[in-house]
XYZ file of C-alpha atoms in Angstrom:
559
model
C 34.808 39.521 54.947
C 32.313 42.299 54.451
C 32.129 43.732 50.940
C 30.937 47.242 50.085
C 28.924 47.944 47.024
C 30.005 50.457 44.435
C 27.241 52.735 45.644
C 28.496 52.543 49.210
C 32.035 53.384 48.072
C 30.846 56.439 46.270
C 29.004 57.661 49.391
C 32.112 57.151 51.522
C 34.275 59.090 49.098
C 31.823 61.986 49.106
C 31.914 62.046 52.936
C 35.736 62.180 52.977
C 35.747 64.957 50.427
C 33.303 66.986 52.521
C 35.201 66.466 55.809
C 38.742 67.132 54.517
C 38.557 70.977 54.412
C 37.050 70.988 57.903
C 39.867 68.824 59.227
C 42.447 71.175 57.724
C 40.726 74.182 59.332
C 40.517 72.476 62.729
C 44.205 71.464 62.584
C 45.290 74.976 61.641
C 43.181 76.465 64.431
C 44.726 74.028 66.945
C 48.284 74.964 65.904
C 47.554 78.688 66.176
C 46.038 78.200 69.650
C 49.065 76.173 70.726
C 51.456 78.909 69.554
C 49.552 81.498 71.602
C 49.823 79.290 74.674
C 53.573 78.862 74.145
C 54.073 82.578 73.660
C 52.130 83.260 76.809
C 54.372 80.896 78.741
C 57.681 82.255 77.348
C 57.239 86.017 77.266
C 56.599 88.595 79.948
C 54.109 91.371 79.316
C 55.733 94.422 77.746
C 54.850 98.072 77.882
C 54.123 100.388 80.762
C 56.536 102.076 83.215
C 59.268 100.015 84.871
C 58.749 99.265 88.568
C 61.167 101.495 90.526
C 59.458 101.294 93.914
C 61.355 99.491 96.693
C 59.581 96.909 98.858
C 57.255 98.419 101.468
C 57.529 97.185 105.050
C 54.081 96.199 106.297
C 55.039 95.015 109.759
C 57.877 93.805 111.972
C 57.841 91.536 115.010
C 59.099 92.351 117.620
C 58.634 96.090 116.924
C 61.641 98.220 116.046
C 63.236 100.039 119.010
C 62.210 97.304 121.448
C 63.712 97.237 124.957
C 64.454 94.263 127.229
C 64.776 92.217 124.052
C 64.655 88.442 124.649
C 63.499 87.100 121.283
C 65.610 84.868 119.049
C 63.846 85.674 115.753
C 62.898 88.933 114.039
C 60.282 88.680 111.284
C 59.533 91.412 108.755
C 56.664 91.335 106.238
C 56.705 93.219 102.929
C 54.135 94.007 100.247
C 55.901 91.952 97.528
C 58.312 89.095 97.023
C 61.872 89.889 98.110
C 65.416 88.498 97.881
C 68.847 89.270 99.311
C 71.871 90.607 97.435
C 75.392 90.119 98.836
C 74.099 89.678 102.400
C 77.553 88.957 103.849
C 78.681 92.473 102.944
C 75.470 94.501 103.060
C 73.976 93.276 106.361
C 75.829 93.992 109.567
C 75.078 94.142 113.261
C 76.700 96.667 115.595
C 78.309 96.088 117.959
C 79.575 93.013 116.204
C 78.874 89.550 117.582
C 81.002 86.410 117.536
C 78.338 84.348 115.743
C 76.613 86.258 112.965
C 72.814 86.360 112.595
C 71.240 84.111 109.947
C 69.221 85.936 107.293
C 66.434 84.056 105.474
C 63.805 84.950 102.863
C 60.386 83.295 102.771
C 58.497 84.812 99.816
C 57.356 88.176 101.271
C 58.869 87.624 104.704
C 62.410 88.423 105.860
C 63.552 86.421 108.880
C 66.566 87.185 111.093
C 67.696 84.463 113.477
C 69.799 85.946 116.277
C 72.702 84.182 118.015
C 72.796 83.333 121.701
C 75.871 85.531 122.301
C 74.113 88.900 122.708
C 75.456 90.933 125.616
C 73.269 92.245 128.419
C 72.316 95.922 128.655
C 73.503 96.597 125.106
C 71.852 98.425 122.210
C 72.210 96.573 118.896
C 71.650 97.958 115.409
C 71.123 95.785 112.337
C 71.975 97.756 109.216
C 70.464 96.509 105.961
C 72.657 98.485 103.557
C 71.369 97.657 100.070
C 71.127 93.927 100.702
C 67.328 93.519 100.579
C 65.599 94.104 97.214
C 62.328 93.287 95.476
C 62.385 90.009 93.581
C 61.629 91.216 90.045
C 63.406 94.545 89.539
C 65.987 94.539 92.343
C 64.896 97.865 93.874
C 66.720 98.111 97.239
C 65.085 98.604 100.607
C 67.608 101.157 101.908
C 68.254 103.426 104.893
C 66.668 101.020 107.332
C 68.092 100.054 110.706
C 66.492 97.665 113.131
C 67.409 98.704 116.666
C 66.806 96.841 119.909
C 68.189 96.865 123.453
C 68.804 93.856 125.667
C 68.411 96.181 128.677
C 65.782 98.707 129.696
C 67.417 101.673 127.904
C 68.112 102.439 124.240
C 71.427 104.204 123.678
C 70.875 107.327 121.576
C 74.218 109.055 120.943
C 75.685 109.391 117.440
C 78.970 110.063 115.603
C 78.942 111.204 111.976
C 81.302 112.613 109.386
C 82.749 111.911 105.951
C 85.728 110.222 104.356
C 88.085 111.479 101.641
C 90.887 109.972 99.609
C 93.866 111.684 101.246
C 95.777 111.887 97.971
C 93.105 113.088 95.540
C 91.131 115.047 98.170
C 87.807 113.694 96.928
C 85.675 110.580 97.218
C 84.831 108.302 94.312
C 82.545 105.443 95.316
C 83.311 103.505 92.141
C 87.063 103.522 92.827
C 86.798 103.174 96.601
C 83.734 100.968 97.055
C 85.587 98.962 99.733
C 85.863 101.951 102.099
C 84.033 101.650 105.412
C 84.005 103.664 108.632
C 85.048 101.841 111.793
C 84.363 102.749 115.422
C 86.191 100.978 118.229
C 86.018 101.578 122.000
C 89.523 102.397 123.248
C 89.163 99.662 125.870
C 89.383 97.088 123.068
C 91.022 98.806 120.096
C 91.324 95.921 117.615
C 92.010 97.660 114.298
C 95.438 95.973 114.157
C 94.482 92.648 115.695
C 92.817 89.465 114.532
C 89.400 90.325 115.944
C 87.339 92.509 113.654
C 85.939 95.880 114.685
C 82.853 96.104 116.883
C 81.172 98.938 114.987
C 81.446 99.502 111.247
C 79.286 101.031 108.558
C 79.367 101.670 104.835
C 79.565 105.182 103.427
C 77.186 106.780 100.943
C 78.039 108.022 97.443
C 79.394 111.282 98.902
C 81.542 109.559 101.527
C 79.239 110.361 104.461
C 78.919 107.946 107.382
C 76.939 107.799 110.604
C 77.010 105.675 113.764
C 73.789 105.824 115.752
C 72.428 104.442 119.028
C 75.816 104.562 120.746
C 76.449 104.441 124.473
C 78.656 106.876 126.360
C 82.243 105.719 125.944
C 85.622 106.680 124.525
C 86.115 105.676 120.904
C 88.630 105.729 118.081
C 87.355 106.347 114.550
C 88.937 105.031 111.353
C 88.270 104.995 107.629
C 89.425 101.699 106.131
C 89.644 100.513 102.536
C 88.924 96.949 103.546
C 90.209 94.850 100.651
C 89.473 91.434 102.195
C 86.315 92.347 104.157
C 87.701 91.256 107.542
C 87.212 94.643 109.293
C 90.880 94.581 110.378
C 93.710 96.750 109.052
C 96.186 94.403 107.357
C 98.620 96.997 106.052
C 99.651 95.715 102.624
C 97.143 96.954 100.021
C 94.726 98.595 102.432
C 94.287 102.321 102.956
C 93.510 103.829 106.333
C 92.506 107.185 107.781
C 92.457 108.086 111.455
C 92.100 110.903 113.977
C 95.016 111.806 116.191
C 92.810 111.886 119.280
C 90.116 109.587 120.605
C 86.525 110.796 121.093
C 84.947 110.915 124.525
C 81.280 110.556 123.624
C 78.844 112.186 126.001
C 76.924 114.130 123.359
C 76.371 113.794 119.609
C 79.490 114.382 117.496
C 79.326 115.435 113.842
C 81.490 116.927 111.119
C 84.422 114.511 111.433
C 86.789 114.253 108.450
C 88.828 111.098 107.851
C 91.387 111.151 105.029
C 92.534 107.670 104.108
C 95.869 106.928 102.434
C 97.760 103.757 101.586
C 99.321 102.865 104.892
C 102.912 102.059 105.704
C 103.291 98.386 106.730
C 104.580 97.861 110.223
C 106.530 94.738 109.267
C 108.962 94.792 106.338
C 108.506 92.088 103.707
C 110.102 91.179 100.407
C 107.239 90.879 97.901
C 109.105 89.719 94.799
C 112.527 88.334 93.992
C 113.696 87.109 90.620
C 116.423 87.313 87.988
C 115.241 89.138 84.872
C 116.177 88.045 81.369
C 118.758 90.844 81.204
C 120.541 89.389 84.255
C 119.299 92.031 86.703
C 118.194 90.869 90.154
C 114.767 92.396 90.800
C 113.642 92.958 94.405
C 110.371 94.594 95.420
C 109.356 95.488 98.976
C 106.081 96.203 100.734
C 107.207 99.707 101.742
C 109.808 102.340 100.855
C 113.207 102.004 102.503
C 114.966 104.865 104.261
C 118.683 105.014 103.455
C 118.610 101.517 101.904
C 121.595 99.253 101.358
C 121.788 95.822 99.735
C 124.747 93.529 100.344
C 125.464 90.131 98.791
C 126.665 87.962 101.637
C 126.880 84.711 99.656
C 128.852 84.311 97.449
C 130.404 87.366 99.070
C 132.916 87.965 96.248
C 130.029 89.109 94.027
C 129.404 92.052 96.344
C 132.655 93.787 95.384
C 131.551 94.663 91.879
C 127.822 95.324 91.743
C 125.561 98.173 90.678
C 122.256 98.971 92.421
C 119.442 101.062 90.930
C 116.482 102.065 93.128
C 113.159 103.340 91.886
C 112.331 106.885 93.103
C 109.721 105.304 95.397
C 112.515 103.298 97.111
C 110.336 100.183 97.222
C 111.991 98.472 94.256
C 115.642 97.742 93.503
C 117.655 96.153 90.716
C 121.113 94.695 91.264
C 123.458 94.322 88.289
C 126.430 91.952 88.546
C 129.535 91.468 86.418
C 129.682 87.752 87.154
C 126.453 85.855 86.548
C 127.981 82.414 87.096
C 126.201 81.450 90.316
C 123.488 79.027 91.388
C 122.070 80.954 94.336
C 122.440 84.221 96.238
C 121.906 85.450 99.766
C 121.232 89.193 99.991
C 121.118 91.288 103.153
C 118.691 94.219 103.229
C 119.618 97.120 105.503
C 117.841 100.352 106.398
C 119.580 103.237 108.115
C 122.654 100.986 108.527
C 120.586 98.327 110.316
C 119.964 94.875 108.741
C 116.236 94.152 108.532
C 115.966 91.086 106.270
C 117.867 88.392 104.387
C 116.686 87.225 100.962
C 117.570 83.855 99.422
C 117.386 83.568 95.642
C 118.070 80.655 93.288
C 118.786 81.038 89.582
C 116.632 78.942 87.280
C 118.632 76.348 85.396
C 117.016 77.133 82.044
C 117.352 80.924 82.401
C 118.707 82.501 79.220
C 120.274 85.887 79.870
C 120.485 88.600 77.222
C 121.960 91.813 78.641
C 122.141 93.633 75.326
C 121.492 97.335 75.866
C 118.351 98.522 74.042
C 118.309 102.312 73.357
C 115.189 104.332 74.257
C 114.298 107.762 72.836
C 111.888 110.405 74.085
C 110.505 110.920 70.549
C 108.450 108.900 68.101
C 108.319 110.486 64.650
C 108.706 114.157 65.593
C 111.560 116.089 67.188
C 111.500 119.649 68.541
C 114.097 122.338 69.176
C 113.406 122.463 72.916
C 113.923 118.964 74.268
C 115.687 117.601 71.189
C 116.508 113.887 71.685
C 116.975 112.162 75.045
C 118.786 108.826 74.861
C 118.295 106.358 77.736
C 117.912 102.631 78.359
C 116.333 100.316 80.904
C 119.810 98.853 81.362
C 122.461 101.025 83.068
C 124.612 103.158 80.731
C 128.235 103.850 81.552
C 129.150 105.853 78.419
C 128.135 106.694 74.849
C 130.623 107.000 71.969
C 129.737 110.003 69.791
C 131.768 108.597 66.911
C 129.254 105.752 66.650
C 126.203 108.062 66.630
C 125.058 109.173 63.172
C 122.503 111.810 62.179
C 121.382 111.659 58.544
C 119.584 114.687 57.102
C 117.979 113.696 53.813
C 120.467 110.803 53.741
C 123.433 113.196 54.222
C 125.543 112.596 57.335
C 125.759 115.552 59.761
C 128.447 115.621 62.427
C 127.793 119.074 63.915
C 125.448 117.768 66.626
C 125.986 117.839 70.391
C 126.061 114.765 72.619
C 125.905 115.694 76.295
C 125.455 113.687 79.481
C 122.651 114.943 81.736
C 123.885 116.759 84.843
C 121.447 114.961 87.181
C 120.612 111.662 85.517
C 124.018 110.359 84.503
C 122.404 107.593 82.460
C 120.656 110.061 80.122
C 122.335 111.634 77.097
C 121.029 114.649 75.153
C 121.450 114.824 71.381
C 120.998 118.380 70.108
C 121.064 119.596 66.504
C 119.783 122.497 64.425
C 116.806 120.589 63.101
C 115.287 122.119 59.981
C 111.784 121.949 58.515
C 110.957 119.839 55.495
C 113.850 117.489 56.153
C 113.808 113.753 56.756
C 116.057 112.668 59.606
C 117.439 109.335 60.687
C 119.292 108.668 63.937
C 121.618 105.678 63.816
C 123.072 104.269 67.036
C 125.716 101.913 65.705
C 126.546 98.623 67.335
C 128.809 99.178 70.325
C 127.953 102.887 70.659
C 126.572 102.406 74.180
C 128.660 100.794 76.879
C 127.246 99.294 80.089
C 128.921 99.104 83.522
C 130.359 95.648 82.772
C 131.175 96.179 79.057
C 127.691 95.326 77.829
C 126.862 96.903 74.448
C 123.979 97.570 72.092
C 122.986 96.291 68.685
C 122.442 98.767 65.851
C 119.385 100.945 66.380
C 117.649 103.302 63.905
C 114.877 105.880 64.209
C 113.322 108.103 61.516
C 111.637 111.429 62.253
C 110.989 114.992 61.098
C 110.879 118.397 62.793
C 107.768 119.328 64.720
C 107.059 122.761 63.236
C 104.139 123.688 65.479
C 106.409 125.460 68.012
C 103.747 124.927 70.669
C 105.821 126.216 73.599
C 105.339 129.076 76.005
C 106.685 130.612 79.223
C 104.781 131.027 82.496
C 105.841 132.162 85.957
C 103.648 130.988 88.839
C 104.014 132.931 92.101
C 102.690 131.032 95.145
C 101.382 132.985 98.148
C 100.006 131.951 101.540
C 102.801 129.451 102.209
C 104.945 128.894 105.295
C 108.439 130.193 104.563
C 109.924 127.533 106.869
C 108.367 124.630 104.950
C 109.499 122.793 101.828
C 107.070 122.297 98.956
C 106.843 120.152 95.830
C 104.955 121.454 92.783
C 103.419 118.914 90.432
C 101.991 119.947 87.086
C 98.967 117.709 86.373
C 95.878 117.489 84.195
C 92.400 118.283 85.458
C 91.662 114.603 86.208
C 94.591 114.559 88.696
C 95.885 111.396 87.034
C 98.424 112.539 84.414
C 101.684 114.007 85.705
C 103.682 116.334 83.438
C 106.342 117.825 85.690
C 107.647 117.588 89.270
C 109.899 120.192 90.890
C 110.806 121.573 94.291
C 109.442 125.069 94.863
C 112.334 127.590 95.052
C 112.827 129.776 98.109
C 111.349 132.801 96.306
C 108.138 130.764 95.820
C 108.142 131.366 92.047
C 107.930 128.381 89.731
C 109.231 129.155 86.245
C 108.225 127.034 83.279
C 110.311 128.134 80.301
C 109.693 126.803 76.790
C 107.080 124.452 78.167
C 104.589 122.620 75.899
C 101.371 124.568 75.482
C 98.130 123.211 76.878
C 95.808 123.126 79.883
C 97.288 122.276 83.275
C 96.494 122.266 86.962
C 98.602 122.139 90.144
C 99.117 119.677 92.968
C 101.163 121.195 95.806
C 102.729 118.923 98.439
C 103.978 120.165 101.796
C 107.188 118.133 102.073
C 107.463 118.127 105.859
C 110.452 115.763 106.030
C 112.138 117.233 102.917
C 112.613 113.860 101.229
C 111.394 115.058 97.833
C 108.182 113.018 97.733
C 104.717 112.775 99.272
C 104.466 110.523 102.329
C 101.261 108.737 103.285
C 100.028 108.499 106.865
C 101.486 106.029 109.350
C 98.762 104.829 111.703
C 101.227 102.818 113.796
C 103.235 105.954 114.635
C 100.223 108.279 114.647
C 101.690 110.409 111.829
C 99.206 111.949 109.416
C 99.901 112.085 105.671
C 101.766 115.109 104.346
C 99.375 117.843 103.357
C 98.281 118.211 99.724
C 96.584 121.150 98.042
C 94.951 121.211 94.602
C 94.332 124.203 92.380
C 90.566 124.190 91.772
C 90.873 125.271 88.145
C 93.044 124.861 85.076
C 95.332 127.405 83.445
C 96.643 127.518 79.891
C 100.238 127.819 78.750
C 99.945 129.573 75.390
C 102.361 129.051 72.544
C 104.917 131.871 72.129
C 103.509 133.774 75.125
C 105.121 134.940 78.350
C 102.662 134.805 81.257
C 102.627 135.560 84.968
C 100.079 134.231 87.455
C 99.654 134.416 91.218
C 98.289 131.361 93.000
C 97.001 131.786 96.544
C 97.302 128.570 98.555
C 95.187 127.728 101.579
C 95.691 124.330 103.218
C 92.485 123.357 105.007
């Protein structure tokens, strides 16, 4: 074993002492360098303007607008890396083909592989929509169509126009992003069939559409809210707009207007059937019924004593029965005295029924001297016993109130009283005060409130001009968003709508031309070729002022 002298040990210690600070410095420098490398790998450069430029097309092979097209592949080269977004929806070829093209991305190249099923002497258009974007920022390459002809001529005719929601009379891309325009030659009109449309295109943010490079032919044009992206009108939740006449195309056509509405299904279907917890049999249908009738055909003895309530839309019904001791039901649905369906329904074994009547009031914590109190219930009401209705004014019982059944809605009762300011009120509906059609009753119900002292009510008379005296009209009082509905009435023969003691505020008008006088707006029926009933909107708001009497003239012009 080698031994070191004391002198050698001292020299070695001095060397370690001299090198130690240098080693610390080198280690620290290495760690700092490593952190810079890691940061460089993890973070993207910041600062500078965001790239908002779409990809630039540098070249395409074969060239756009080629004739006598025989190629199987189209290749496009861009100035940057690209990718596709929702290609199944954004890319389309018109006229449509049985086997769809295959779209591929290879760095800066976009490749389209065409099927073998292209027809001879046909002009095809591949629409890119917004499906091709740059790789980093997603800027779309838009408004590009690749057009080619398998014959020696390029078709050059066009059809253009715009679409509108037939109910709101505007177009909102966010709400109706599924809307497309469809063009079908009359020789193979397939809007109702299993085969999707030959020509279709998306619409822009204003609802505008355009079909280009069309051949001379006779076409039908549709606007379709295509909920399942099959380019076929399915009827249930889809909206459709159409022209009454076909278009014979021998020159460019523009300025078309298609108003789409929720269509009327051609085939009646029962959408929902169940027994609610209150014992009511709930039935919903895929369309409104005209002159509906429901009959229990098994057990048929239950049909003798039943009560039916229809929603105003006539697409929903509730059946109330006295005897709920059954296992199953068979219900016949009839329209205009003609049976159209039979519904089978089984009662769940563990169903617990509670048909207690629950009172509903039109007030929360404030009552006014105009509408007072309206008493209703989701469950049918046969009668209300005034002796079991209590009004307490500062805990003192008051009996000098009125209880009156509504003249139109026989299941609504009005409670009127000389409400006074600075008083605390309590309405007590005692147990058994409300009686149902089969002796159902309510549990005790209480509500506390005070008088609304604002007196924010006014009178206004609206005189409508420019209307057809032979037509019937419905006036709807709405807000400026067209979504909130305050009041619905038929327009009197003198064309003056009177709102007396009406809550103050800003309102607008929706006017419906009720062509069939059924008291509601009817959408279009594409199967029967019937357009939707006409709707007109007031293009401004008006104010009903508290404690004022006002008169206004509204000039109507259906376009």
